[in-house]
PDB file of N, CA and C in Angstrom:
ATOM      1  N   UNK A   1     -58.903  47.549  47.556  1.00 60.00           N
ATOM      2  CA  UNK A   1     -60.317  47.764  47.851  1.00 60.00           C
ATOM      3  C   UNK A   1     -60.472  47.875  49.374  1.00 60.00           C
ATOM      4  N   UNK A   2     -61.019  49.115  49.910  1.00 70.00           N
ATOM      5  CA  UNK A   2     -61.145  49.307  51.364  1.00 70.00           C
ATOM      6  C   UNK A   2     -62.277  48.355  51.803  1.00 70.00           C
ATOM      7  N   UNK A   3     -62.326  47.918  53.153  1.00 71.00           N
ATOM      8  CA  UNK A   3     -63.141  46.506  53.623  1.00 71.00           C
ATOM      9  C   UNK A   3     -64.825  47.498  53.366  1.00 71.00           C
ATOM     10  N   UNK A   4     -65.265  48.509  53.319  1.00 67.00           N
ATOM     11  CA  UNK A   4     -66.897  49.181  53.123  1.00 67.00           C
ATOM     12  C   UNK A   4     -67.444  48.411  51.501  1.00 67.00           C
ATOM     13  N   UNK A   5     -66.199  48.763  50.526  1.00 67.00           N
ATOM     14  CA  UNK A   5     -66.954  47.984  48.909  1.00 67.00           C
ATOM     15  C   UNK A   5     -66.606  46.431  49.126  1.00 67.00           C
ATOM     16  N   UNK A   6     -65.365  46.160  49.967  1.00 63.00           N
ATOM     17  CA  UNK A   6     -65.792  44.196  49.851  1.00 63.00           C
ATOM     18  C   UNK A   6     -66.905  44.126  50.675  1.00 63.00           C
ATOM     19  N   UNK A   7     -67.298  44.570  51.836  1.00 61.00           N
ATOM     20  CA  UNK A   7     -68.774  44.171  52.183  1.00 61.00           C
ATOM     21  C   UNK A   7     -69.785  44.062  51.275  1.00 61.00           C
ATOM     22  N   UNK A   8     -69.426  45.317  50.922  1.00 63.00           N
ATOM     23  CA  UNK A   8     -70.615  46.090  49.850  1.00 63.00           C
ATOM     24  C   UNK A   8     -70.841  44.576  48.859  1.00 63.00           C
ATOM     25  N   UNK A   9     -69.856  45.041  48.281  1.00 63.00           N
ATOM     26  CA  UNK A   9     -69.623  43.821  47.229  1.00 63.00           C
ATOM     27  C   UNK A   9     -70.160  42.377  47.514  1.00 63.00           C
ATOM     28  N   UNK A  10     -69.983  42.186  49.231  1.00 62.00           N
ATOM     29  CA  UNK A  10     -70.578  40.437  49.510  1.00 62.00           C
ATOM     30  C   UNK A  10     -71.959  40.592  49.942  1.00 62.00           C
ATOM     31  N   UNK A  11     -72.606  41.569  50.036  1.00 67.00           N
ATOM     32  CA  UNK A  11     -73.824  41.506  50.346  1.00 67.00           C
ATOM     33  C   UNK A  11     -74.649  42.042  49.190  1.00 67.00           C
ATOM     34  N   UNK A  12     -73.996  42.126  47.686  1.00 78.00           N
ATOM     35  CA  UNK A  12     -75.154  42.187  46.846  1.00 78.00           C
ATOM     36  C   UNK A  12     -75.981  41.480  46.526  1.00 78.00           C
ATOM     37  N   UNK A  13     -76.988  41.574  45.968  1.00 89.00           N
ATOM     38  CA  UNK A  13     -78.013  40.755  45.989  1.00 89.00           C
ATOM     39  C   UNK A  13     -77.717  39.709  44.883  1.00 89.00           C
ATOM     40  N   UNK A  14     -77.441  38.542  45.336  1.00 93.00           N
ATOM     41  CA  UNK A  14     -77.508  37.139  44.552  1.00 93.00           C
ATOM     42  C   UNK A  14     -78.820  36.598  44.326  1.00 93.00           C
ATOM     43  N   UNK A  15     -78.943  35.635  43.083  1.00 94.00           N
ATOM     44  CA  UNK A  15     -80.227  34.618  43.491  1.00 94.00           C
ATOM     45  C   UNK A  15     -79.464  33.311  42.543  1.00 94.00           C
ATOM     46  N   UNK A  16     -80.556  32.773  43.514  1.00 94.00           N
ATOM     47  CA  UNK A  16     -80.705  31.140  43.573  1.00 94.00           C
ATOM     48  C   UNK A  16     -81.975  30.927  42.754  1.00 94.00           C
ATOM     49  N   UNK A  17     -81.607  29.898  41.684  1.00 96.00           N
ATOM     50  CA  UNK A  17     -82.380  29.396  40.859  1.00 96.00           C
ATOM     51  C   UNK A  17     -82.861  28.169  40.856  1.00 96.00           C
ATOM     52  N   UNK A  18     -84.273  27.549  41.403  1.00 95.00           N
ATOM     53  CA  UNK A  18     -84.493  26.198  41.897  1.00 95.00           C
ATOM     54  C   UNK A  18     -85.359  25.806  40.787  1.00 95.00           C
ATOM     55  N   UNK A  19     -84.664  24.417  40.361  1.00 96.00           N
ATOM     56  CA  UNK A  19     -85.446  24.514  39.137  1.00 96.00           C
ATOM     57  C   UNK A  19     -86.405  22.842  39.744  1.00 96.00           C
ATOM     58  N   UNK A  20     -87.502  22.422  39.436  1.00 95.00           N
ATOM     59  CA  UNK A  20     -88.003  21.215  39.866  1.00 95.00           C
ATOM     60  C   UNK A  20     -89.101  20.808  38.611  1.00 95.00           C
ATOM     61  N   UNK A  21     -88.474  19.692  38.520  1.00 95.00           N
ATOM     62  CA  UNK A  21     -88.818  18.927  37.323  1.00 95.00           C
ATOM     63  C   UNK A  21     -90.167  17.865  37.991  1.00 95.00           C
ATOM     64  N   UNK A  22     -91.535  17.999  37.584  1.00 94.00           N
ATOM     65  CA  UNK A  22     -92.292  17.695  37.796  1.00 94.00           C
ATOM     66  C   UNK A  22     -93.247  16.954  37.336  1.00 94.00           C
ATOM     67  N   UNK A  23     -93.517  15.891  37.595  1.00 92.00           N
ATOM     68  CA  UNK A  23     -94.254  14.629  36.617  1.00 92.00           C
ATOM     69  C   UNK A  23     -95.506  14.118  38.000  1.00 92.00           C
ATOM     70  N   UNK A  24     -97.105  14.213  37.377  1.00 91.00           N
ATOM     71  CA  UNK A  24     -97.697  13.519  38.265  1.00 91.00           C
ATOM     72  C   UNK A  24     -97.175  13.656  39.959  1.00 91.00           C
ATOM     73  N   UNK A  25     -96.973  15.588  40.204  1.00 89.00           N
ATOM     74  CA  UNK A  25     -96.866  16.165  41.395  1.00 89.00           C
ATOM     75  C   UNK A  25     -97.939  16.733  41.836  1.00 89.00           C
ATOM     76  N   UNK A  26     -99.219  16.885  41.152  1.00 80.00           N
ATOM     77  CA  UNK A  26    -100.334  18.171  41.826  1.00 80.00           C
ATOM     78  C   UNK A  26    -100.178  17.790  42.812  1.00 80.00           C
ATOM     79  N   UNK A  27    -100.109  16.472  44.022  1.00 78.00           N
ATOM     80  CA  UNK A  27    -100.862  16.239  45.084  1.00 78.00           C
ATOM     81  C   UNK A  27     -99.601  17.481  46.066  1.00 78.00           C
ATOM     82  N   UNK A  28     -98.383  17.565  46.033  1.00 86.00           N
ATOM     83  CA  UNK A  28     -97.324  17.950  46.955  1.00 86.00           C
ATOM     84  C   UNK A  28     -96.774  18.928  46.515  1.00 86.00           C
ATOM     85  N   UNK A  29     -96.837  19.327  45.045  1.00 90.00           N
ATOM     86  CA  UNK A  29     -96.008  20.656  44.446  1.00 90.00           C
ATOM     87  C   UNK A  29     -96.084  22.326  44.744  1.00 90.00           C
ATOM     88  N   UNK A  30     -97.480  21.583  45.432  1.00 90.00           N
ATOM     89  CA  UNK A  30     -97.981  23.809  46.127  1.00 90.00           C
ATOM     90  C   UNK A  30     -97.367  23.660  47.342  1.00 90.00           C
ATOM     91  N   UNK A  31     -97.163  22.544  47.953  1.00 89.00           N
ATOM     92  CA  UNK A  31     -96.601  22.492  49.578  1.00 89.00           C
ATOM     93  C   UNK A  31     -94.832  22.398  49.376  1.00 89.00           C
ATOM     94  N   UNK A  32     -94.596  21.654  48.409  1.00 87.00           N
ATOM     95  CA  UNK A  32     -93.314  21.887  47.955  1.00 87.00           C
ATOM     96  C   UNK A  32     -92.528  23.648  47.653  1.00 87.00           C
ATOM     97  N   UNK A  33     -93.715  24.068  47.185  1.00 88.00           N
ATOM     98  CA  UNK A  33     -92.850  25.400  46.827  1.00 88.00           C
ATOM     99  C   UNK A  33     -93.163  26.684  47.716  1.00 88.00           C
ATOM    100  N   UNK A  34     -94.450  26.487  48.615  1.00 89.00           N
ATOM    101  CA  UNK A  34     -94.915  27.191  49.980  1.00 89.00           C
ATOM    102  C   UNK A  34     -93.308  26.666  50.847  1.00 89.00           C
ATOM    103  N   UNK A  35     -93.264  25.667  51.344  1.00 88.00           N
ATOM    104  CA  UNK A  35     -91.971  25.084  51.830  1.00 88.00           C
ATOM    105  C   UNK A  35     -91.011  25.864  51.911  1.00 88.00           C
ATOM    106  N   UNK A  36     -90.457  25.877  50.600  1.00 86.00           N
ATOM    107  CA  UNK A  36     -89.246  26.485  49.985  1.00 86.00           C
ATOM    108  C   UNK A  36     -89.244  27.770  49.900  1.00 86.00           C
ATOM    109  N   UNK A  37     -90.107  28.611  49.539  1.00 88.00           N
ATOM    110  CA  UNK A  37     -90.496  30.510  49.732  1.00 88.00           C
ATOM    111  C   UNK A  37     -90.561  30.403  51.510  1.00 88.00           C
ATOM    112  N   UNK A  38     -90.533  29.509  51.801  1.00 91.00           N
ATOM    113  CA  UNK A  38     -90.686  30.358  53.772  1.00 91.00           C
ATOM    114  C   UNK A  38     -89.522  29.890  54.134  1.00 91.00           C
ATOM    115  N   UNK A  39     -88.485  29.210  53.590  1.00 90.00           N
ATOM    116  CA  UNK A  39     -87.189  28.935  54.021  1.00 90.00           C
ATOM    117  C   UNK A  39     -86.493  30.307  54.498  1.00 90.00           C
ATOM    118  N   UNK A  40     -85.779  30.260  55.250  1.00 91.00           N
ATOM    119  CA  UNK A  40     -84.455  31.647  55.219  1.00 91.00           C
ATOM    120  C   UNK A  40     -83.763  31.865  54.635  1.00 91.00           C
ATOM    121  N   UNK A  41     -83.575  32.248  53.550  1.00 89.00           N
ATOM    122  CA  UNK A  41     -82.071  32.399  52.897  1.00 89.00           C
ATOM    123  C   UNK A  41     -81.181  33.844  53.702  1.00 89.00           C
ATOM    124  N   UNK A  42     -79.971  33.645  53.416  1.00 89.00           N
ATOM    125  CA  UNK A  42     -78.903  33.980  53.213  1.00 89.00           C
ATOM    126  C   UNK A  42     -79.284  35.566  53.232  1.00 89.00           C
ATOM    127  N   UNK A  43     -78.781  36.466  53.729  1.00 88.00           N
ATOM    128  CA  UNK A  43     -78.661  38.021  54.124  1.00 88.00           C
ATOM    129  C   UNK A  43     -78.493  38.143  52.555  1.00 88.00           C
ATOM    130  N   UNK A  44     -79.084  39.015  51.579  1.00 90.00           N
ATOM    131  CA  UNK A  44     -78.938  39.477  50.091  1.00 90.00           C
ATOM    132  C   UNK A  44     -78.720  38.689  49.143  1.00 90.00           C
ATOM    133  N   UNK A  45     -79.763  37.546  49.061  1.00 92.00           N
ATOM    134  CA  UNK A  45     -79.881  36.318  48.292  1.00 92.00           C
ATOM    135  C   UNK A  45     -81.367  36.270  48.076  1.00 92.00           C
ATOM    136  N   UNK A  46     -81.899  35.645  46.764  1.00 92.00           N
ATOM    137  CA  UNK A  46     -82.884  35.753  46.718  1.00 92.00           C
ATOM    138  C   UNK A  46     -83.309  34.304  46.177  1.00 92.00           C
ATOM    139  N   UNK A  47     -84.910  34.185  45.567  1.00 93.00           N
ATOM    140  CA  UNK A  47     -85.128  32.956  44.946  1.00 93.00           C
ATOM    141  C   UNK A  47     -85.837  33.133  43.658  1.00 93.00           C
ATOM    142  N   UNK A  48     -85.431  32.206  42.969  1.00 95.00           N
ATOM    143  CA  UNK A  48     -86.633  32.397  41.484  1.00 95.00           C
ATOM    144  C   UNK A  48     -86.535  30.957  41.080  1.00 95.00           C
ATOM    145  N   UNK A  49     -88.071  30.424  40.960  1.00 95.00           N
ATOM    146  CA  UNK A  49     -88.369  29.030  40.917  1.00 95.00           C
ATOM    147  C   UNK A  49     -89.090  29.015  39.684  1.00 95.00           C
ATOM    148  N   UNK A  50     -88.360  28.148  39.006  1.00 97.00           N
ATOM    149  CA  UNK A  50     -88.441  27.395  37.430  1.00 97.00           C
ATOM    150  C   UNK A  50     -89.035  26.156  37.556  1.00 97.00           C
ATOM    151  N   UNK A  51     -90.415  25.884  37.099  1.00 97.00           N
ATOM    152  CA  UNK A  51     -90.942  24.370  37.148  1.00 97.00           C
ATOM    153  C   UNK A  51     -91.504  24.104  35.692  1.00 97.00           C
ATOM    154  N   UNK A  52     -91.249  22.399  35.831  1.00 97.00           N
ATOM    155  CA  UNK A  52     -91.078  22.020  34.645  1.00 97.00           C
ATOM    156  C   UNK A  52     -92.165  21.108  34.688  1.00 97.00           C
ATOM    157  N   UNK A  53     -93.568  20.901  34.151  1.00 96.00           N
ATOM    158  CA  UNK A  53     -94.832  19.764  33.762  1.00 96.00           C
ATOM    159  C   UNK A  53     -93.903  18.760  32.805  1.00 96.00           C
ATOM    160  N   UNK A  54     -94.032  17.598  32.762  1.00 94.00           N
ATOM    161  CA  UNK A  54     -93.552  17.117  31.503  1.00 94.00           C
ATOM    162  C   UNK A  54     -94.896  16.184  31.585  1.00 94.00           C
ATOM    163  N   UNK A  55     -95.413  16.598  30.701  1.00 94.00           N
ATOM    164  CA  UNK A  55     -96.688  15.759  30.185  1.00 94.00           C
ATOM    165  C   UNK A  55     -97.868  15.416  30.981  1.00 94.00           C
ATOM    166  N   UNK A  56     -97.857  15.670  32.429  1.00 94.00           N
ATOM    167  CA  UNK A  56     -99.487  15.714  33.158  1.00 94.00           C
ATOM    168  C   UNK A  56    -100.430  16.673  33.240  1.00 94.00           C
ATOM    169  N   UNK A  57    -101.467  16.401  32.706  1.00 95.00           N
ATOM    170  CA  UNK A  57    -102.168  17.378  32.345  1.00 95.00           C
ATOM    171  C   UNK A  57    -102.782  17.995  34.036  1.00 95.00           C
ATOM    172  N   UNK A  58    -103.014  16.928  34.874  1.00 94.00           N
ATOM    173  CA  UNK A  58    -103.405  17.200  36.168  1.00 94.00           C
ATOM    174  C   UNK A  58    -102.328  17.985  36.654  1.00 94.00           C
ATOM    175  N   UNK A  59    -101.236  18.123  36.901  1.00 94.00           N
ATOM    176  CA  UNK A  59    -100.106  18.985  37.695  1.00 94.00           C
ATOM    177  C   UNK A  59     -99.831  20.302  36.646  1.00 94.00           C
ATOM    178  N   UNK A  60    -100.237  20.421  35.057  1.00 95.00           N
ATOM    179  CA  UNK A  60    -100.573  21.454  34.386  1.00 95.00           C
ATOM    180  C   UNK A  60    -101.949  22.341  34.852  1.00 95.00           C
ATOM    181  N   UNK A  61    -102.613  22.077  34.747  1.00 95.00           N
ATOM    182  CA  UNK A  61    -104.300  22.335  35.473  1.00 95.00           C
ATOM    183  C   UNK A  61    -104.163  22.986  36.939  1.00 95.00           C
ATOM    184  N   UNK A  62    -103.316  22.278  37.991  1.00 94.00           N
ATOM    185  CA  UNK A  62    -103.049  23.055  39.087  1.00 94.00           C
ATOM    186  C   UNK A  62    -102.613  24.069  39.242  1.00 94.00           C
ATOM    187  N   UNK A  63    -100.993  23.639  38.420  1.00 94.00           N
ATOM    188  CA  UNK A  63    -100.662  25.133  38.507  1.00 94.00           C
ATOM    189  C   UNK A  63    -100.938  26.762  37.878  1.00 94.00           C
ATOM    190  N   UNK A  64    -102.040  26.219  36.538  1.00 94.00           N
ATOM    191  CA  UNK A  64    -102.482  27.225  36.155  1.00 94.00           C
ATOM    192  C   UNK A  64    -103.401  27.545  36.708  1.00 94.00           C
ATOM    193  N   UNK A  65    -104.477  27.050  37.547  1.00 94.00           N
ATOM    194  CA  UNK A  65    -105.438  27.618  38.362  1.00 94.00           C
ATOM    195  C   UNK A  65    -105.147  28.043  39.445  1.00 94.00           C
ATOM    196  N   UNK A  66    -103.849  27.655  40.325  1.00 91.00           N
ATOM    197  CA  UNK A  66    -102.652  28.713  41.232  1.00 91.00           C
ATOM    198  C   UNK A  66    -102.179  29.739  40.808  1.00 91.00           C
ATOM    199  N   UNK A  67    -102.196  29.887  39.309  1.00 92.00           N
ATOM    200  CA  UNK A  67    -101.292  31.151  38.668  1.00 92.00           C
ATOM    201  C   UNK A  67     -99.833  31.194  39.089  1.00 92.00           C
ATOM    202  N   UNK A  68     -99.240  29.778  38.997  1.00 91.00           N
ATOM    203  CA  UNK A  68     -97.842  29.623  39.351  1.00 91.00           C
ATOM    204  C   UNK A  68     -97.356  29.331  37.545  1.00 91.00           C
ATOM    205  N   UNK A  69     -95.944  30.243  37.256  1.00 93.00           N
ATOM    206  CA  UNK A  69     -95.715  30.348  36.133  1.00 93.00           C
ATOM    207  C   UNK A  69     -94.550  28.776  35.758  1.00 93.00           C
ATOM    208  N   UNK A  70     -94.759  28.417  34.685  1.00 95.00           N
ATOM    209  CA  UNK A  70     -93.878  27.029  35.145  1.00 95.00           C
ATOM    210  C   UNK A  70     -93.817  27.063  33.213  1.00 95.00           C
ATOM    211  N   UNK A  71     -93.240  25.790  32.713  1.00 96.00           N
ATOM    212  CA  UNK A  71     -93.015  25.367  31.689  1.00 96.00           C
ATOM    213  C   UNK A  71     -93.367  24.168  31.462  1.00 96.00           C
ATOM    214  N   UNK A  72     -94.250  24.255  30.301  1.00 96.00           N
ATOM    215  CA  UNK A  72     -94.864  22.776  30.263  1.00 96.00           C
ATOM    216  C   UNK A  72     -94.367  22.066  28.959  1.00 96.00           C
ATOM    217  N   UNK A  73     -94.519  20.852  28.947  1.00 95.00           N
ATOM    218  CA  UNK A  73     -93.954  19.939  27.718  1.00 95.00           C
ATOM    219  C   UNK A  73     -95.353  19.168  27.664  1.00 95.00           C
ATOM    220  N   UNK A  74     -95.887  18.779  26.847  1.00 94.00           N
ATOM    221  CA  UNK A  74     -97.703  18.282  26.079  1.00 94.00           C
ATOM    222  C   UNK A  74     -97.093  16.921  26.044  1.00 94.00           C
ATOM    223  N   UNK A  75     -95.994  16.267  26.130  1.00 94.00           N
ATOM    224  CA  UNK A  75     -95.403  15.057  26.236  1.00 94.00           C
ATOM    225  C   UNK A  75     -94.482  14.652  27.339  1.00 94.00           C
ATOM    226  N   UNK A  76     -94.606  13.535  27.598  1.00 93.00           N
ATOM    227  CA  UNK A  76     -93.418  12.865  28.861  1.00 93.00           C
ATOM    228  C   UNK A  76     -92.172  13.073  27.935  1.00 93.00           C
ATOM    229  N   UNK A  77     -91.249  14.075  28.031  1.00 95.00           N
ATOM    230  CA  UNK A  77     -90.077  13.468  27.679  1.00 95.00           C
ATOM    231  C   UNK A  77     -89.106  13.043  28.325  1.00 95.00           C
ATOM    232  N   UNK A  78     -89.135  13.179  29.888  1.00 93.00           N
ATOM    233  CA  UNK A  78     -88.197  12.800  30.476  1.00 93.00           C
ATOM    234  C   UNK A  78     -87.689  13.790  31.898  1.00 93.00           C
ATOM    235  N   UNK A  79     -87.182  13.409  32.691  1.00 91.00           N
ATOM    236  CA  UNK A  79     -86.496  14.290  33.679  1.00 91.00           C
ATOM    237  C   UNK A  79     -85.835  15.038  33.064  1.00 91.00           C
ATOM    238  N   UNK A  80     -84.863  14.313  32.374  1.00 93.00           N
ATOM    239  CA  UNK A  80     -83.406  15.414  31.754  1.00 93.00           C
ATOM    240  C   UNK A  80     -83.880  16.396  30.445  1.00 93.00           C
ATOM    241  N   UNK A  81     -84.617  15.900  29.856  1.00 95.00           N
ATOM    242  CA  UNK A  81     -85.094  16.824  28.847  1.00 95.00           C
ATOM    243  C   UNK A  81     -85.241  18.076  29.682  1.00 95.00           C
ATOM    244  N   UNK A  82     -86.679  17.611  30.475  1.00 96.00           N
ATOM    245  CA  UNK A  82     -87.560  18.747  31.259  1.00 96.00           C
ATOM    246  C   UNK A  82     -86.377  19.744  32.415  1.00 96.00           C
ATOM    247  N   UNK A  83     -85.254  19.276  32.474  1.00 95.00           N
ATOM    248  CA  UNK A  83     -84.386  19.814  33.662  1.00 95.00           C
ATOM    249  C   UNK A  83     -83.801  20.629  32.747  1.00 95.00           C
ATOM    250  N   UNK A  84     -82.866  19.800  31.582  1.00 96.00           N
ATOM    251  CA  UNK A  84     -82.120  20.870  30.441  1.00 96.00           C
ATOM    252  C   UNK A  84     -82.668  22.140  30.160  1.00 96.00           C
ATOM    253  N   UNK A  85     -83.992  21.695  30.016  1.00 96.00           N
ATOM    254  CA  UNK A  85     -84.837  22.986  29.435  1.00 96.00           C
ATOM    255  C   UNK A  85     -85.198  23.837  30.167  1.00 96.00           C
ATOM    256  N   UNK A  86     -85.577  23.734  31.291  1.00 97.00           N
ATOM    257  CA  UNK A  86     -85.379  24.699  32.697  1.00 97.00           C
ATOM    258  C   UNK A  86     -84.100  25.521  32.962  1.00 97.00           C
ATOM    259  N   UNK A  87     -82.846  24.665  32.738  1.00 96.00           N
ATOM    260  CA  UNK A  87     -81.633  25.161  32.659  1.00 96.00           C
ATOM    261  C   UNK A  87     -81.451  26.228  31.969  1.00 96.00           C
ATOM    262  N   UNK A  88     -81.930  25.962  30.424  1.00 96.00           N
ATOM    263  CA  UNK A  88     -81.949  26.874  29.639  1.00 96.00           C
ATOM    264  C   UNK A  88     -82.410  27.692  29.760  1.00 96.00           C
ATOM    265  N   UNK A  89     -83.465  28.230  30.068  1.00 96.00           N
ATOM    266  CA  UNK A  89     -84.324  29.123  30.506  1.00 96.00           C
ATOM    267  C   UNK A  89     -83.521  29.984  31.533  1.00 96.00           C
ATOM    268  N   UNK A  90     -83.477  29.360  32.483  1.00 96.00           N
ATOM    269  CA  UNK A  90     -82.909  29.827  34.256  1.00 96.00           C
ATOM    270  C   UNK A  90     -81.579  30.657  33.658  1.00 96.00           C
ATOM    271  N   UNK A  91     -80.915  30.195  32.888  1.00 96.00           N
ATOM    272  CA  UNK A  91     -79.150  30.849  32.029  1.00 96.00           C
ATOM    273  C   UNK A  91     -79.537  32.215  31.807  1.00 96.00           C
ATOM    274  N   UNK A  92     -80.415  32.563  31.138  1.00 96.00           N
ATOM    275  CA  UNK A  92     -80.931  33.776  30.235  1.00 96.00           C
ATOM    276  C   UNK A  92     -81.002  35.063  31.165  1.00 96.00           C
ATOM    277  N   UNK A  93     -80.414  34.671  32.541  1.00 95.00           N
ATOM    278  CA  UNK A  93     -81.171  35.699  33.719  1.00 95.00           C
ATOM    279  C   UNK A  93     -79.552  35.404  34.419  1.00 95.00           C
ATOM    280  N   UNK A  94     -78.584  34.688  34.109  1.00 93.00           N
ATOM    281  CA  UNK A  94     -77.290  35.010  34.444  1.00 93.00           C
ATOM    282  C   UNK A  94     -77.319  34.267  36.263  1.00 93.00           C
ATOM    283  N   UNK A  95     -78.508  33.581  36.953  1.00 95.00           N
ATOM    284  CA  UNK A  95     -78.296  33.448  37.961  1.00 95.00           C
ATOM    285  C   UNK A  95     -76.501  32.792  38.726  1.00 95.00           C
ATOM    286  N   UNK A  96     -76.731  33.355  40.137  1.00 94.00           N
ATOM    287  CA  UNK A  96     -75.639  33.256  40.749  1.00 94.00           C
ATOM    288  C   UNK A  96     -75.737  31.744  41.286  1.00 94.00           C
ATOM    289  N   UNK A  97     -76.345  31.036  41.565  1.00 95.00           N
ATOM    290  CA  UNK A  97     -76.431  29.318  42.342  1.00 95.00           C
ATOM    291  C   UNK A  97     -78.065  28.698  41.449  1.00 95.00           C
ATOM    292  N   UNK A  98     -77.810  27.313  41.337  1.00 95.00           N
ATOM    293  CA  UNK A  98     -78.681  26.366  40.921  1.00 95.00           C
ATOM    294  C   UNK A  98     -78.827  25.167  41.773  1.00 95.00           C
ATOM    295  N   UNK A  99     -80.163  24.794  41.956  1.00 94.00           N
ATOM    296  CA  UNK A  99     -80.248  23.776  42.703  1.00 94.00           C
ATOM    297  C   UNK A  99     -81.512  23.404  41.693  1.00 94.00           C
ATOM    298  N   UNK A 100     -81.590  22.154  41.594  1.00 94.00           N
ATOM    299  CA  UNK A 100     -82.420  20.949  41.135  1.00 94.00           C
ATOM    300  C   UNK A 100     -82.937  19.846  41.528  1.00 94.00           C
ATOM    301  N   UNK A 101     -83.905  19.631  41.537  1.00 89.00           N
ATOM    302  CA  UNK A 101     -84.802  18.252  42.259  1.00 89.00           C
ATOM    303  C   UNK A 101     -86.203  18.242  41.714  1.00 89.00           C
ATOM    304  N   UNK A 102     -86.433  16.682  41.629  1.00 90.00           N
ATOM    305  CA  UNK A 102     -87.922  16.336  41.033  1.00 90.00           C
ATOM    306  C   UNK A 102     -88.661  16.330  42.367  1.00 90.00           C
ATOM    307  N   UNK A 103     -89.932  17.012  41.503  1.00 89.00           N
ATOM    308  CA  UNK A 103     -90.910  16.931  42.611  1.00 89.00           C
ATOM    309  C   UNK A 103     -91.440  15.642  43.530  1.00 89.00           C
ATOM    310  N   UNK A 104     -91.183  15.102  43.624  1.00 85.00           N
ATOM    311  CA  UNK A 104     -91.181  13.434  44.085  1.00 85.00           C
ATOM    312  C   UNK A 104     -90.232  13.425  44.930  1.00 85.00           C
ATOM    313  N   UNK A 105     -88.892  14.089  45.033  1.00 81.00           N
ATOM    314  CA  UNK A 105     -87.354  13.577  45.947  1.00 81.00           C
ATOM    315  C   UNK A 105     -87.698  14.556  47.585  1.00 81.00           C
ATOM    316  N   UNK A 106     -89.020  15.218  47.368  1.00 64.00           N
ATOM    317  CA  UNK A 106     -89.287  15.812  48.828  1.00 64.00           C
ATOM    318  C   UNK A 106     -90.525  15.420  49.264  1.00 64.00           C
ATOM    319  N   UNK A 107     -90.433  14.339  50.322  1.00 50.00           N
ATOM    320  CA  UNK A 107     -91.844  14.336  51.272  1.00 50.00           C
ATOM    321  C   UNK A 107     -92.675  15.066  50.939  1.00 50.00           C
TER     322      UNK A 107
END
């Protein structure tokens, strides 16, 4: 392979899949993910953010009146439930990197 297609090849466009599992976040979760969209990434990397309600109806309510697309659970089941299931989701789209954190683990 001549070094023009390995460039080629390292600068295709990747994405990063941030998934954040969210319980009783309205107050920090729009500043959380404003935050994270103005970060820099990486020369041909991108982002797609997966959020997970597990059972607050207040941090459900926000983000649908933001029109931020997320996944909700009508019950607490848990971090790991609500993360698995994000996982699952996030798979279906083949992403290249995953990162995970509850809305709570960022100032």
């Amino acid at each position: 392979m001549d070094i023009k297609k390995k460039m080629n090849k390292f600068y295709e466009k990747k994405t990063l899949a941030l998934l954040i599992s969210a319980y009783k976040a309205d107050k920090n979760l729009i500043n959380i993910v404003d935050n994270f969209l103005n970060q820099k990434l990486p020369r041909g990397w991108d982002v797609k953010i997966y959020i997970g309600v597990d059972g607050c109806k207040d941090t459900f309510n926000l983000l649908k009146e933001k029109k931020i697309n997320f996944y909700y659970s009508s019950n607490n089941v848990g971090t790991y439930i609500i993360c698995n299931s994000l996982i699952d989701i996030a798979k279906k789209y083949n992403h290249d990197m995953y990162a995970r954190f509850d809305a709570d683990d960022i100032p």
